[in-house]
Coordinates of C-alpha atoms in Angstrom, one line a residue:
X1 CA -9.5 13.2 -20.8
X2 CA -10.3 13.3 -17.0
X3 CA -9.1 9.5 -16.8
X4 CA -6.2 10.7 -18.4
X5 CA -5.0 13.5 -16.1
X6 CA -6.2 11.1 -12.9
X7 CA -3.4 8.6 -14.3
X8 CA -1.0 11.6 -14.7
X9 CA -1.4 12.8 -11.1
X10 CA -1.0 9.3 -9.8
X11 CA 2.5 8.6 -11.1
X12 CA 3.3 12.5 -9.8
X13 CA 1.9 11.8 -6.7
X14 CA 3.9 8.8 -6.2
X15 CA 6.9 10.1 -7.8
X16 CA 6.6 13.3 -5.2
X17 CA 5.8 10.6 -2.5
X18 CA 2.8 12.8 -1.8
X19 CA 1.4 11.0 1.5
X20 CA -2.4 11.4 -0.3
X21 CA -2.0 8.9 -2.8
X22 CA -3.8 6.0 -1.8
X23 CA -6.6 8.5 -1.4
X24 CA -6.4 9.3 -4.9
X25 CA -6.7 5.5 -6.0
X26 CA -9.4 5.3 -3.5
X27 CA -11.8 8.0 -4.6
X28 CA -11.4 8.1 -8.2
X29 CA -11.5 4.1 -8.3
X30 CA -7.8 3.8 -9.7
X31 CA -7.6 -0.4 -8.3
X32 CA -7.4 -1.7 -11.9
X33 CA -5.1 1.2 -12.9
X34 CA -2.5 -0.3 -10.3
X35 CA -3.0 -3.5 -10.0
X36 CA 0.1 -4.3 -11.7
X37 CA 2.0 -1.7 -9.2
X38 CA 1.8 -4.0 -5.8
X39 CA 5.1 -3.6 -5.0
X40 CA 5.7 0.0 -6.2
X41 CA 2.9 1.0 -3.7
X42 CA 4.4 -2.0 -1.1
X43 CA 7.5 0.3 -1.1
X44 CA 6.2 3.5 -1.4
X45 CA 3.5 3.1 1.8
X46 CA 7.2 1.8 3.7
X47 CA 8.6 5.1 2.7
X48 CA 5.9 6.9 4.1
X49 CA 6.2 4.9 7.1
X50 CA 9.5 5.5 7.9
X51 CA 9.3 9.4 6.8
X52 CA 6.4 9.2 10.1
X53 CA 8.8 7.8 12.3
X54 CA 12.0 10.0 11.4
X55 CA 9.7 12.8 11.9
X56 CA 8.1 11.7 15.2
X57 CA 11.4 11.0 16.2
X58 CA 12.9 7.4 17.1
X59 CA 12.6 7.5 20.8
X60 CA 8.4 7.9 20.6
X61 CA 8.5 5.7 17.5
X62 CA 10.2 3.1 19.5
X63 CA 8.2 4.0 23.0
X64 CA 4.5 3.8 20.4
X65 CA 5.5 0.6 18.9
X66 CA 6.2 -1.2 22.8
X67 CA 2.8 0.2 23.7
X68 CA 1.1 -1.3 20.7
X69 CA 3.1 -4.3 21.2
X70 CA 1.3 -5.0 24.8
X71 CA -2.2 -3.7 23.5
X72 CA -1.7 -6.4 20.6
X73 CA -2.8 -3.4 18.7
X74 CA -1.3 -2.5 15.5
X75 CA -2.5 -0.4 12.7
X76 CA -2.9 -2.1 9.2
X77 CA -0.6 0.0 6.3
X78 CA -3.0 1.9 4.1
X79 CA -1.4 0.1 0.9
X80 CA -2.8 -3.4 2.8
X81 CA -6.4 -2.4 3.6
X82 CA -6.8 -1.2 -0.2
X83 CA -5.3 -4.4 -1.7
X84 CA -7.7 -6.5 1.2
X85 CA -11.0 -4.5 0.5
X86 CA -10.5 -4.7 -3.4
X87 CA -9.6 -7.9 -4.2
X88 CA -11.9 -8.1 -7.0
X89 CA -9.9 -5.6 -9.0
X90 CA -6.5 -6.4 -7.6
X91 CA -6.5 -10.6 -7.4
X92 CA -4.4 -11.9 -4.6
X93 CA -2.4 -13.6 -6.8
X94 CA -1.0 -11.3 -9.1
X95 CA -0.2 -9.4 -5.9
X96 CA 1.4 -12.3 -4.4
X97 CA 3.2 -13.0 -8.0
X98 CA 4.2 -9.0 -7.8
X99 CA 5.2 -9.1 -4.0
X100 CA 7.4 -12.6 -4.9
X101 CA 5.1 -14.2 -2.3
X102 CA 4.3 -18.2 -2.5
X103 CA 0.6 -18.8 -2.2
X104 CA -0.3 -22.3 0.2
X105 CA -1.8 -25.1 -2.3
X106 CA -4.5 -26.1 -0.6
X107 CA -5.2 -29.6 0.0
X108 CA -1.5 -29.9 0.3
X109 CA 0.2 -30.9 3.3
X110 CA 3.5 -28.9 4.6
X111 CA 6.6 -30.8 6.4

């Protein structure tokens, strides 16, 4: 029943494009839950993203970014750190199928 509600609060969450979300899949161990959801989260952590900047403001969103430009300093999405540190509940390439993404074939030269 727990599970249940968990799952509940998840599409809520992402439906009220609650900013916590990725916490939620994080501490209650949602990965295989969304693992077919890639590019609904993909979008959804882009949202969030430019919500932060509209409400910074676009001149210190644009100042910020030149400064991490020259630190070649960037902060990784949240959505990308929890797809890298789980990939054994998530596989890279249903992501990659999800996200429309080619994977390399290894072995294979490119021209």
């Amino acid at each position: 029943m727990e599970c249940l509600a968990e799952l509940k609060a998840l599409a809520y969450f992402l439906r009220l494009g609650r900013p916590n979300v990725f916490d939620l899949i994080r501490d209650h161990n949602l990965f295989t839950v969304v693992k077919d959801q890639a590019l609904l989260l993909v979008e959804f952590d882009q949202q969030l993203e430019k919500r932060r900047k509209l409400e910074a403001g676009s001149e210190t969103a644009e100042r910020s970014g030149a400064d991490e430009k020259g630190k070649g300093k960037k902060e990784t999405s949240k959505v990308i750190a929890l797809l890298v540190d789980h990939t054994y509940s998530i596989p890279i390439a249903r992501v990659a199928q999800q996200l429309h993404v080619p994977l390399p074939i290894f072995g294979c030269s490119i021209r």
